[in-house]
Coordinates of C-alpha atoms in Angstrom, one line a residue:
X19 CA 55.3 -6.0 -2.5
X20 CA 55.1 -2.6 -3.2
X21 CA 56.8 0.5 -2.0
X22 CA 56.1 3.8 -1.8
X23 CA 58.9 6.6 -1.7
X24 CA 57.1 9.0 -4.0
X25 CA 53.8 10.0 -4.7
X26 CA 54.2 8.8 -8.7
X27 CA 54.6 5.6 -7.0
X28 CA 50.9 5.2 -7.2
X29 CA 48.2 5.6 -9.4
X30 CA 45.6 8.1 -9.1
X31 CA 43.4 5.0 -9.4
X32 CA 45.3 3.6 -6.3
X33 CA 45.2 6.7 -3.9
X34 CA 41.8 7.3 -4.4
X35 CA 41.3 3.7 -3.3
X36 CA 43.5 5.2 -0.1
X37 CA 41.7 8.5 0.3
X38 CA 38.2 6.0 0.5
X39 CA 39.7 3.4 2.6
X40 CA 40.3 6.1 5.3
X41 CA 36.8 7.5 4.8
X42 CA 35.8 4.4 5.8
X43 CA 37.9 4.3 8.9
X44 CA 36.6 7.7 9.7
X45 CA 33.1 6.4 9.9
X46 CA 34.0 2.9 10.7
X47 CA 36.9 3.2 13.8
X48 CA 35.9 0.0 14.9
X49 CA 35.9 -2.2 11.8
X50 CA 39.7 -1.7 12.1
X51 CA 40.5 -1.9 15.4
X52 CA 42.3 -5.4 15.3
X53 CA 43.6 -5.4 11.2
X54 CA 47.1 -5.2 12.1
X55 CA 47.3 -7.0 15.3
X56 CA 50.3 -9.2 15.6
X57 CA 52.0 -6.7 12.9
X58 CA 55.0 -3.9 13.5
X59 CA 55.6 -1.1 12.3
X60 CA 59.2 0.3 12.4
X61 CA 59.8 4.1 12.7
X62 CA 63.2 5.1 11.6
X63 CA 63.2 8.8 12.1
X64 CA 66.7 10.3 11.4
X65 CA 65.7 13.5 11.0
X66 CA 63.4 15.3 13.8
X67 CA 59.8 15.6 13.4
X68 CA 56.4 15.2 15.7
X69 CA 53.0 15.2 13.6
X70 CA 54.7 12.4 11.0
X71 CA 56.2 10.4 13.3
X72 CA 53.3 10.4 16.1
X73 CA 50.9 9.8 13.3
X74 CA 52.2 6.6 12.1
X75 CA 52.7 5.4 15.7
X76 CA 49.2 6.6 16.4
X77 CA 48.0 5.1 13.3
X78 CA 49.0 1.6 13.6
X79 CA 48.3 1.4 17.5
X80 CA 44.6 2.2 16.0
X81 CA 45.1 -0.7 13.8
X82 CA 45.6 -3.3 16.6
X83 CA 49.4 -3.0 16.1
X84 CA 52.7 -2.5 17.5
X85 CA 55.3 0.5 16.8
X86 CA 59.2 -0.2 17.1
X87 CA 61.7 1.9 15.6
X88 CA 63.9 5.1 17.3
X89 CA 63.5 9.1 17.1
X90 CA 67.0 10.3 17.7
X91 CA 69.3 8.1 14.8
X92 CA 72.3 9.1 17.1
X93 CA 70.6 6.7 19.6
X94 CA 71.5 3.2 17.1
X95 CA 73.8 2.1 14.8
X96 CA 73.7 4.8 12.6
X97 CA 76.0 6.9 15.3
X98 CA 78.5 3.7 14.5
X99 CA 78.2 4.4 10.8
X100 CA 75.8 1.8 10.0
X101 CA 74.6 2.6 6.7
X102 CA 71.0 2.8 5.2
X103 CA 70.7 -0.1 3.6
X104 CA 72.3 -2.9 6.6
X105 CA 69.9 -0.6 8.6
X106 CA 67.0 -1.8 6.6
X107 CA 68.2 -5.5 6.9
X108 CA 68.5 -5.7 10.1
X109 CA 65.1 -4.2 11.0
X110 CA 63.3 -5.9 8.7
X111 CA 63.9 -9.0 10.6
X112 CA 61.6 -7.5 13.4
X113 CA 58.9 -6.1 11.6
X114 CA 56.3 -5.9 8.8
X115 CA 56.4 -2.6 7.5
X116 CA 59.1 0.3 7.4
X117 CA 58.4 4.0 7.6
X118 CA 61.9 6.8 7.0
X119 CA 62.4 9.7 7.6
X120 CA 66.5 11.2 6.2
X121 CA 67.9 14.3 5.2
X122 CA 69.4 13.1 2.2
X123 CA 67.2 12.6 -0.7
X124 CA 67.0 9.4 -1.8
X125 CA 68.1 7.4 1.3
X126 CA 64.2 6.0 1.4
X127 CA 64.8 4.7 -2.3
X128 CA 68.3 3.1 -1.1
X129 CA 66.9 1.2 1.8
X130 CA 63.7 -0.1 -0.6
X131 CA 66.2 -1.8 -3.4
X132 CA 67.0 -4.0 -0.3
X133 CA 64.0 -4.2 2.0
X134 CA 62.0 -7.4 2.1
X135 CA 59.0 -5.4 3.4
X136 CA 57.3 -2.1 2.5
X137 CA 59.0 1.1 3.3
X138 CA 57.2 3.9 3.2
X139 CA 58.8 7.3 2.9
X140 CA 58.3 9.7 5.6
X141 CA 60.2 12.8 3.9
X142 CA 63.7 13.0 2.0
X143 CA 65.4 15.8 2.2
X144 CA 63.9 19.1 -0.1
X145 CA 62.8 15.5 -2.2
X146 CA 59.1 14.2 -1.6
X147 CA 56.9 14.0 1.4
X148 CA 54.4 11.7 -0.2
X149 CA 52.0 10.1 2.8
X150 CA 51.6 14.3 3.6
X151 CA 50.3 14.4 0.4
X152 CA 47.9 11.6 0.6
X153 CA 47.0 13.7 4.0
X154 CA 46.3 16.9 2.3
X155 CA 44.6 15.2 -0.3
X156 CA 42.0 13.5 1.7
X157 CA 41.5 16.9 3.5
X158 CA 41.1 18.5 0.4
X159 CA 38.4 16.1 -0.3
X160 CA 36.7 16.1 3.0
X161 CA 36.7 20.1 3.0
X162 CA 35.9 20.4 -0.6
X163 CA 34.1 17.3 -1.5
X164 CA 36.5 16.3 -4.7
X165 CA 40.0 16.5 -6.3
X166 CA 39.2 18.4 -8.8
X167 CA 37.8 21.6 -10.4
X168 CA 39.4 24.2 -8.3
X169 CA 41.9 26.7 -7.5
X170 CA 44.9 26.2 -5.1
X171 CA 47.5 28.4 -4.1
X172 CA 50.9 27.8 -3.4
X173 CA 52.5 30.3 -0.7
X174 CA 56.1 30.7 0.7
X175 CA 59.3 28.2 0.3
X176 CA 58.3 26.8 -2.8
X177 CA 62.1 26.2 -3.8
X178 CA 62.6 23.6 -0.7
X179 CA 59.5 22.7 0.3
X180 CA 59.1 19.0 -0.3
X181 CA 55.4 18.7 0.7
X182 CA 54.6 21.1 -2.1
X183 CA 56.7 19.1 -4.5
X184 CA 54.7 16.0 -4.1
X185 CA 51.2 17.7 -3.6
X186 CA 51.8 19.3 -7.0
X187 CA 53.0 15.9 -8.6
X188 CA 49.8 14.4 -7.0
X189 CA 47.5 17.2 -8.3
X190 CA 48.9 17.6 -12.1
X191 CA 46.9 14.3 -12.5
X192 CA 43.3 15.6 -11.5
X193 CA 41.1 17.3 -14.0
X194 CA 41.3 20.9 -14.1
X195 CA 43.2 21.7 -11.1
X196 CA 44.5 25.6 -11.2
X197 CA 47.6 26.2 -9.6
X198 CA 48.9 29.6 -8.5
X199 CA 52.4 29.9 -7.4
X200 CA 53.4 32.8 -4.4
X201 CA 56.9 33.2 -3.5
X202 CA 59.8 35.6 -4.2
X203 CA 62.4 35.2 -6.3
X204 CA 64.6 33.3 -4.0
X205 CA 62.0 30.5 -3.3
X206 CA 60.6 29.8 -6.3
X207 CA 59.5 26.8 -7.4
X208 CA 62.1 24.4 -9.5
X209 CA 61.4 24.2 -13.3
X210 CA 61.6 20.3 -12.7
X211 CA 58.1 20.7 -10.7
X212 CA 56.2 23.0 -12.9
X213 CA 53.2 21.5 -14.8
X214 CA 51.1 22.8 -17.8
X215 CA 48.3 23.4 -14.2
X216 CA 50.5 26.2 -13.0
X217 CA 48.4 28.9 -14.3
X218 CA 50.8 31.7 -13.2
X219 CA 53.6 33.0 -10.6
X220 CA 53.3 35.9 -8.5
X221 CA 55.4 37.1 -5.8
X222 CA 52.6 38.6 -3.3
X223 CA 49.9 36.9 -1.3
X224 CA 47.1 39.6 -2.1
X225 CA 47.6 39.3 -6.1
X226 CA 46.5 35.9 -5.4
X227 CA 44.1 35.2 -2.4
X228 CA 40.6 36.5 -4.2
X229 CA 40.8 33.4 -6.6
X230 CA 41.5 31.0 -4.2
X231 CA 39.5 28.0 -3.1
X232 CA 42.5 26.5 -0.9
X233 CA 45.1 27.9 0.5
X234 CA 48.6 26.1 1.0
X235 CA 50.8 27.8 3.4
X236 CA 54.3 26.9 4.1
X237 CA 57.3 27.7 6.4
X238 CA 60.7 28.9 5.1
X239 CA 63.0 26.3 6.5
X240 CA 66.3 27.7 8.4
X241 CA 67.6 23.6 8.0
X242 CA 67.6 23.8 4.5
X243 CA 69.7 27.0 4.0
X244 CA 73.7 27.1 3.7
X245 CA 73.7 30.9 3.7
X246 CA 71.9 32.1 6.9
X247 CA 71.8 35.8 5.6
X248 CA 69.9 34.6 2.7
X249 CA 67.7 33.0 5.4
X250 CA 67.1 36.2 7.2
X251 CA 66.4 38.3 3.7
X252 CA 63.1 35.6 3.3
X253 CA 62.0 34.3 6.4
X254 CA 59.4 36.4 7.3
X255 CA 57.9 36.7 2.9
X256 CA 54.7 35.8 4.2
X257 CA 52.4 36.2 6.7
X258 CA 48.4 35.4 6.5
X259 CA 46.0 37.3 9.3
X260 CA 42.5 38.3 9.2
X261 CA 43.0 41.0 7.3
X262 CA 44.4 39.3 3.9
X263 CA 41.1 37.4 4.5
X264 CA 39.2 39.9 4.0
X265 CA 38.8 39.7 0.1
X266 CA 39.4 35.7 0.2
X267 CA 36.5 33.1 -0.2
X268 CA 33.9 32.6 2.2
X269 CA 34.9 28.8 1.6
X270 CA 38.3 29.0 0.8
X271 CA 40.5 26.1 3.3
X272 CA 43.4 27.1 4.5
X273 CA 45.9 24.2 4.8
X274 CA 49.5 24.0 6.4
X275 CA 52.1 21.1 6.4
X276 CA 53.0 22.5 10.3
X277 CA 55.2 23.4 12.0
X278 CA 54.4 27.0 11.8
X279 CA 56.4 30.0 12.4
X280 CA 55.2 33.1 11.3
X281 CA 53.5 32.9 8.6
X282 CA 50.1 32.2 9.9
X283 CA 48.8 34.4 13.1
X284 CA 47.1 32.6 15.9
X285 CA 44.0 34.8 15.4
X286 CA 43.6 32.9 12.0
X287 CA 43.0 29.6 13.9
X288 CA 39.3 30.3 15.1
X289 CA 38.4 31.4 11.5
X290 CA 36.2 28.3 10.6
X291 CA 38.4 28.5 7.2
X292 CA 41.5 27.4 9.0
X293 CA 42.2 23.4 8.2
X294 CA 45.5 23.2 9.4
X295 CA 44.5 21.1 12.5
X296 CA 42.2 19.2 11.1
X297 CA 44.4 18.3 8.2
X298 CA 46.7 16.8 11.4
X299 CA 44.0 14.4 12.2
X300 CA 43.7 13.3 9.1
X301 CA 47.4 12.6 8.2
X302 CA 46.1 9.7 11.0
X303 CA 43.9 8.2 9.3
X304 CA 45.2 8.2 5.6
X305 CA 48.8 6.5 7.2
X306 CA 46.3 3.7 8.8
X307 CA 44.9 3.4 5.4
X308 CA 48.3 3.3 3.9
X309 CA 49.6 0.6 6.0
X310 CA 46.2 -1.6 4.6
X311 CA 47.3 -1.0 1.3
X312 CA 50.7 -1.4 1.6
X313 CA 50.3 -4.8 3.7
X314 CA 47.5 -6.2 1.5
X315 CA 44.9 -6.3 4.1
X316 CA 41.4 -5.5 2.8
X317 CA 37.9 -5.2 4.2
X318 CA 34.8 -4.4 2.9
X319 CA 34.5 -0.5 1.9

């Protein structure tokens, strides 16, 4: 039984047996319309959140599958002060597979050392968001056509921004991968994440966008901030329109975890460079091909 709570959880060998188990669901929706019938998958979401949590459910209702689980943790045990790990036990008695979602880092690790079926983690804390990784990677590969030989760009909360934390850990593994960190001072990205790829740090979206073959935008996130004037001072950093585009690629991708705020205009979303909603759909079909791996079920690919 394996786990996965971080993205060094797996090989590079294993995800891209993930990122080509969902091409093949892509092209092959029917194939896998009954592999998980008779299977559950438990949502336990005790932080808020839409795309991630709608995705898995999506995801294994595409498999043939059912979804149990709750949205709201104030809504079971938890309000009572059930803990994470007699959580865990109790749920896995109703289903196959586990997917969390906590503010505290680590509580995803804690419920695995216990759990008798897979858990997946859905985002800790500022931690690791690693099936958003496996999402961005498999757009990366479906907008790009490979992991590796290019140059991505890191923009906005880099200092809390768990999604960029795990895509970074994921990327540091592929052949000659650039990186390009763009942030201010306050959200910078922590020494524990920088690898030998990170080519350079800059504090200004223009000094970076003309070498850029994706584009990884972020929010600044109000949650994760216990002064709220140092909130204020950086929430607006960034903000991408047309007109920064002007002296980007013609084929750069612009990817975005979502939700957005400000830091991307709407009149950025028509601009066929714009992968942000496509990268949604995706996150669909790399969590079906997740919940394969994860539960041993293999087809033909």
């Amino acid at each position: 039984m394996k786990h996965l709570i971080d993205i060094t959880d797996l090989s590079t060998r294993e995800i891209d047996s993930i990122i080509n188990i969902a091409m093949d669901i892509i092209a092959n929706r029917e194939k896998y319309s009954e592999c998980c019938r008779h299977r559950k998958l438990a949502t336990l979401f005790y932080e808020p959140s839409t795309r991630t949590r709608l995705s898995f459910t999506s995801a294994m209702m595409e498999l043939g599958g059912n979804v149990i689980g709750f949205s709201d943790a104030q809504t079971s045990s938890v309000s009572k002060g059930e803990t994470v790990q007699d959580t865990v036990r109790v749920v896995e008695n109703f289903a196959d597979i586990i997917a969390m979602r906590h503010p505290k880092e680590g509580a995803p690790q804690e419920g695995a050392e216990v759990a008798r079926v897979p858990i997946i983690n859905a985002g800790d804390g500022s931690h690791a968001h690693p099936t958003q990784t496996l999402t961005d990677l498999l757009t990366i590969m479906r907008e790009k056509g490979r992991l590796h030989d290019f140059t991505i760009g890191f923009c906005g909360d880099l200092k809390f921004g768990r999604t960029v934390h795990s895509l970074i850990q994921a990327l540091s593994r592929y052949e000659n991968v650039r990186m390009i960190c763009i942030a201010p001072d306050e959200l910078r990205l922590p020494e524990k994440y920088k690898t030998k790829d990170i080519v350079k740090e800059v504090r200004t979206l223009e000094e970076a966008i003309p070498e850029l073959d994706v584009l990884y935008m972020t929010r600044v996130q109000q949650e994760r901030f216990l002064d709220k004037n140092e909130f204020e001072r950086v929430k607006n950093c960034f903000e991408l329109n047309m007109d920064k585009l002007i002296n980007a690629k013609e084929d750069m991708t612009i990817l975005h975890p979502l939700p957005r705020v400000n830091e991307i205009l709407p009149e950025v979303d028509s601009d066929p460079r714009a992968a942000y909603f496509r990268q949604v759909e995706n996150g669909k079909f790399v969590r079906m091909a997740l919940i394969l791996f994860l539960l041993n079920i293999s087809l033909e690919v």
